[in-house]
Amino acid sequence: TRKMENQQNQSLQELLDTKISQIVTNPGVYSLESTTTVAKALQELAANNYLSVPIEKQKGEFLGIFDVIGVVSFLVKTCKDLNKMNPEKFIDAPVTDALNVSQKENDFIILDPNTPLRSLLSNHFAKGVHRVGVHGTDSKQVHSIITQTDVLVYLSKHLSQLTSFSQQTIQHLHLVKEWVIFVQSKERALKAFIKMDEHDLSAVAIVDLQDHLVGNLSASDLRGIQSKDFVRLLSLPVMDFVNQQKQNNNDQSHLAMCKGTDTYESVLKTMVEQKVHRLWVIDNNLKPIGVVSLTDLCAAVLK
């Protein structure tokens, strides 16, 4: 078994030596112009299943990253009081206004195409950065973008090189963040977004009166919201808000969850197949006891 362990480890190290240019699936830079409105940017994030997108100052120059946590901060800052709310201040604002509110690092990191996967993970993706730019071989212009999801899709195609840990449970690998910020399904939607902002989160779990997991609220649930419905929707109980927005956006997705006893491989496959950014971890009574994110799955490869 020692020999087998060595082989598995060597196989994993070879995978970590992969140049990031080999992982890029679609060259080209997806970015938004600085004059884009927050409403349009939200639509774009949702349509492409992104958590963030670079904002371009001019060709090849970037102002920063527009991300879902920044959107929630901006919402809370502009619309904290339902009675005095001016929806246009949020919906029609240029994305640059939302950049300034976000406390997070808005710098857009650009890497060399020969950077090994190992350092992309250890310096960036395992620390919670969602995406980086990759410059061309012959110029410093950003040539493509690589996301945490791109890396996980790549890993899911090379599972044979992850056998040193892929059959271990996520609990055993200490991947389950053992705390969950949740809101009651009857709480107002706006209050739930305020809670998200306070904790600097991109999503919160929604539970019923028995504390069973019944839903998920994230910044992408704000997409498609019209100024005429704004106050009405944000005044709704959070579960009604989520359901109404799902209906408005023709969203067929299911609530993504797993158990601590699930293996790394099965959790990775679920996240890739369902195109989600996190899985709520539940116990046998359907109570949320933790969460596993893209960042956690990226970090596990280095342990």
mmCIF file of N, CA, C and O in Angstrom, residues 75-116:
data_model
loop_
_atom_site.group_PDB
_atom_site.id
_atom_site.type_symbol
_atom_site.label_atom_id
_atom_site.label_comp_id
_atom_site.label_asym_id
_atom_site.label_seq_id
_atom_site.Cartn_x
_atom_site.Cartn_y
_atom_site.Cartn_z
ATOM 1 N N LEU A 75 -27.018 47.149 -2.199
ATOM 2 C CA LEU A 75 -28.470 47.110 -1.975
ATOM 3 C C LEU A 75 -28.794 47.632 -0.574
ATOM 4 O O LEU A 75 -29.664 48.480 -0.383
ATOM 5 N N VAL A 76 -28.071 47.097 0.409
ATOM 6 C CA VAL A 76 -28.343 47.461 1.801
ATOM 7 C C VAL A 76 -28.043 48.942 2.042
ATOM 8 O O VAL A 76 -28.773 49.636 2.730
ATOM 9 N N LYS A 77 -26.977 49.427 1.411
ATOM 10 C CA LYS A 77 -26.605 50.838 1.593
ATOM 11 C C LYS A 77 -27.658 51.768 0.980
ATOM 12 O O LYS A 77 -28.026 52.778 1.565
ATOM 13 N N THR A 78 -28.156 51.414 -0.210
ATOM 14 C CA THR A 78 -29.082 52.327 -0.897
ATOM 15 C C THR A 78 -30.532 52.132 -0.481
ATOM 16 O O THR A 78 -31.343 53.028 -0.632
ATOM 17 N N CYS A 79 -30.870 50.944 0.023
ATOM 18 C CA CYS A 79 -32.296 50.636 0.243
ATOM 19 C C CYS A 79 -32.591 50.072 1.615
ATOM 20 O O CYS A 79 -33.409 49.175 1.760
ATOM 21 N N LYS A 80 -31.897 50.548 2.635
ATOM 22 C CA LYS A 80 -32.061 49.937 3.952
ATOM 23 C C LYS A 80 -33.463 50.111 4.522
ATOM 24 O O LYS A 80 -33.962 49.275 5.252
ATOM 25 N N ASP A 81 -34.117 51.232 4.163
ATOM 26 C CA ASP A 81 -35.426 51.528 4.732
ATOM 27 C C ASP A 81 -36.507 51.375 3.663
ATOM 28 O O ASP A 81 -36.534 52.101 2.680
ATOM 29 N N LEU A 82 -37.395 50.405 3.871
ATOM 30 C CA LEU A 82 -38.434 50.114 2.874
ATOM 31 C C LEU A 82 -39.356 51.311 2.619
ATOM 32 O O LEU A 82 -39.883 51.483 1.530
ATOM 33 N N ASN A 83 -39.554 52.137 3.641
ATOM 34 C CA ASN A 83 -40.484 53.267 3.485
ATOM 35 C C ASN A 83 -39.895 54.408 2.658
ATOM 36 O O ASN A 83 -40.603 55.128 1.980
ATOM 37 N N LYS A 84 -38.559 54.555 2.744
ATOM 38 C CA LYS A 84 -37.943 55.671 2.015
ATOM 39 C C LYS A 84 -37.147 55.163 0.814
ATOM 40 O O LYS A 84 -36.204 55.802 0.371
ATOM 41 N N MET A 85 -37.498 53.993 0.334
ATOM 42 C CA MET A 85 -36.669 53.361 -0.678
ATOM 43 C C MET A 85 -36.828 53.998 -2.060
ATOM 44 O O MET A 85 -37.928 54.276 -2.497
ATOM 45 N N ASN A 86 -35.692 54.190 -2.730
ATOM 46 C CA ASN A 86 -35.719 54.670 -4.103
ATOM 47 C C ASN A 86 -35.077 53.577 -4.977
ATOM 48 O O ASN A 86 -33.853 53.548 -5.119
ATOM 49 N N PRO A 87 -35.894 52.677 -5.538
ATOM 50 C CA PRO A 87 -35.352 51.522 -6.270
ATOM 51 C C PRO A 87 -34.403 51.902 -7.403
ATOM 52 O O PRO A 87 -33.421 51.205 -7.649
ATOM 53 N N GLU A 88 -34.682 53.038 -8.073
ATOM 54 C CA GLU A 88 -33.829 53.430 -9.206
ATOM 55 C C GLU A 88 -32.389 53.657 -8.757
ATOM 56 O O GLU A 88 -31.458 53.442 -9.514
ATOM 57 N N LYS A 89 -32.238 54.095 -7.504
ATOM 58 C CA LYS A 89 -30.884 54.339 -6.983
ATOM 59 C C LYS A 89 -30.043 53.071 -7.021
ATOM 60 O O LYS A 89 -28.826 53.116 -7.121
ATOM 61 N N PHE A 90 -30.726 51.949 -6.894
ATOM 62 C CA PHE A 90 -30.034 50.659 -6.940
ATOM 63 C C PHE A 90 -30.001 50.107 -8.368
ATOM 64 O O PHE A 90 -28.949 49.829 -8.926
ATOM 65 N N ILE A 91 -31.167 49.991 -8.979
ATOM 66 C CA ILE A 91 -31.307 49.318 -10.269
ATOM 67 C C ILE A 91 -30.583 50.029 -11.412
ATOM 68 O O ILE A 91 -29.925 49.407 -12.231
ATOM 69 N N ASP A 92 -30.713 51.365 -11.440
ATOM 70 C CA ASP A 92 -30.161 52.122 -12.576
ATOM 71 C C ASP A 92 -28.761 52.668 -12.318
ATOM 72 O O ASP A 92 -28.182 53.339 -13.169
ATOM 73 N N ALA A 93 -28.211 52.377 -11.141
ATOM 74 C CA ALA A 93 -26.863 52.882 -10.835
ATOM 75 C C ALA A 93 -25.828 52.188 -11.716
ATOM 76 O O ALA A 93 -25.988 51.016 -12.065
ATOM 77 N N PRO A 94 -24.737 52.893 -12.081
ATOM 78 C CA PRO A 94 -23.668 52.209 -12.824
ATOM 79 C C PRO A 94 -22.935 51.237 -11.897
ATOM 80 O O PRO A 94 -22.860 51.489 -10.684
ATOM 81 N N VAL A 95 -22.415 50.154 -12.455
ATOM 82 C CA VAL A 95 -21.741 49.139 -11.622
ATOM 83 C C VAL A 95 -20.589 49.734 -10.815
ATOM 84 O O VAL A 95 -20.267 49.221 -9.746
ATOM 85 N N THR A 96 -20.000 50.817 -11.305
ATOM 86 C CA THR A 96 -18.879 51.414 -10.572
ATOM 87 C C THR A 96 -19.303 51.876 -9.175
ATOM 88 O O THR A 96 -18.508 51.845 -8.240
ATOM 89 N N ASP A 97 -20.585 52.277 -9.012
ATOM 90 C CA ASP A 97 -21.075 52.662 -7.677
ATOM 91 C C ASP A 97 -21.032 51.469 -6.723
ATOM 92 O O ASP A 97 -20.710 51.607 -5.544
ATOM 93 N N ALA A 98 -21.379 50.294 -7.245
ATOM 94 C CA ALA A 98 -21.386 49.084 -6.405
ATOM 95 C C ALA A 98 -19.963 48.637 -6.075
ATOM 96 O O ALA A 98 -19.715 48.050 -5.031
ATOM 97 N N LEU A 99 -19.015 48.945 -6.968
ATOM 98 C CA LEU A 99 -17.613 48.585 -6.705
ATOM 99 C C LEU A 99 -17.105 49.319 -5.481
ATOM 100 O O LEU A 99 -16.396 48.767 -4.657
ATOM 101 N N ASN A 100 -17.500 50.605 -5.376
ATOM 102 C CA ASN A 100 -16.958 51.424 -4.297
ATOM 103 C C ASN A 100 -17.481 51.022 -2.926
ATOM 104 O O ASN A 100 -16.850 51.257 -1.919
ATOM 105 N N VAL A 101 -18.643 50.380 -2.905
ATOM 106 C CA VAL A 101 -19.244 49.983 -1.623
ATOM 107 C C VAL A 101 -18.587 48.709 -1.107
ATOM 108 O O VAL A 101 -18.400 48.516 0.082
ATOM 109 N N SER A 102 -18.243 47.827 -2.035
ATOM 110 C CA SER A 102 -17.703 46.532 -1.631
ATOM 111 C C SER A 102 -16.377 46.714 -0.887
ATOM 112 O O SER A 102 -15.454 47.327 -1.395
ATOM 113 N N GLN A 103 -16.330 46.157 0.328
ATOM 114 C CA GLN A 103 -15.119 46.307 1.162
ATOM 115 C C GLN A 103 -13.998 45.389 0.692
ATOM 116 O O GLN A 103 -12.864 45.534 1.073
ATOM 117 N N LYS A 104 -14.373 44.398 -0.111
ATOM 118 C CA LYS A 104 -13.383 43.395 -0.492
ATOM 119 C C LYS A 104 -12.375 43.978 -1.471
ATOM 120 O O LYS A 104 -12.582 45.007 -2.058
ATOM 121 N N GLU A 105 -11.287 43.250 -1.639
ATOM 122 C CA GLU A 105 -10.281 43.662 -2.615
ATOM 123 C C GLU A 105 -10.916 43.625 -3.997
ATOM 124 O O GLU A 105 -11.356 42.575 -4.447
ATOM 125 N N ASN A 106 -10.963 44.766 -4.648
ATOM 126 C CA ASN A 106 -11.539 44.778 -5.983
ATOM 127 C C ASN A 106 -10.487 44.614 -7.071
ATOM 128 O O ASN A 106 -10.786 44.697 -8.245
ATOM 129 N N ASP A 107 -9.236 44.425 -6.651
ATOM 130 C CA ASP A 107 -8.188 44.288 -7.656
ATOM 131 C C ASP A 107 -8.397 43.025 -8.474
ATOM 132 O O ASP A 107 -8.779 41.987 -7.949
ATOM 133 N N PHE A 108 -8.108 43.161 -9.742
ATOM 134 C CA PHE A 108 -8.244 42.026 -10.649
ATOM 135 C C PHE A 108 -6.850 41.425 -10.824
ATOM 136 O O PHE A 108 -5.937 42.083 -11.311
ATOM 137 N N ILE A 109 -6.660 40.195 -10.375
ATOM 138 C CA ILE A 109 -5.345 39.553 -10.412
ATOM 139 C C ILE A 109 -5.093 38.970 -11.806
ATOM 140 O O ILE A 109 -5.963 38.314 -12.374
ATOM 141 N N ILE A 110 -3.898 39.222 -12.343
ATOM 142 C CA ILE A 110 -3.552 38.701 -13.674
ATOM 143 C C ILE A 110 -2.299 37.831 -13.556
ATOM 144 O O ILE A 110 -1.279 38.260 -12.999
ATOM 145 N N LEU A 111 -2.394 36.604 -14.059
ATOM 146 C CA LEU A 111 -1.292 35.648 -13.924
ATOM 147 C C LEU A 111 -0.667 35.268 -15.262
ATOM 148 O O LEU A 111 -1.283 35.405 -16.318
ATOM 149 N N ASP A 112 0.544 34.731 -15.162
ATOM 150 C CA ASP A 112 1.266 34.221 -16.330
ATOM 151 C C ASP A 112 0.645 32.884 -16.745
ATOM 152 O O ASP A 112 0.278 32.081 -15.883
ATOM 153 N N PRO A 113 0.525 32.621 -18.064
ATOM 154 C CA PRO A 113 -0.107 31.361 -18.504
ATOM 155 C C PRO A 113 0.656 30.111 -18.061
ATOM 156 O O PRO A 113 0.088 29.019 -18.003
ATOM 157 N N ASN A 114 1.951 30.258 -17.715
ATOM 158 C CA ASN A 114 2.739 29.099 -17.275
ATOM 159 C C ASN A 114 2.650 28.836 -15.775
ATOM 160 O O ASN A 114 3.302 27.937 -15.261
ATOM 161 N N THR A 115 1.862 29.633 -15.078
ATOM 162 C CA THR A 115 1.680 29.417 -13.635
ATOM 163 C C THR A 115 1.143 28.005 -13.418
ATOM 164 O O THR A 115 0.198 27.590 -14.089
ATOM 165 N N PRO A 116 1.729 27.227 -12.491
ATOM 166 C CA PRO A 116 1.176 25.885 -12.232
ATOM 167 C C PRO A 116 -0.128 25.984 -11.427
ATOM 168 O O PRO A 116 -0.330 26.929 -10.665
#
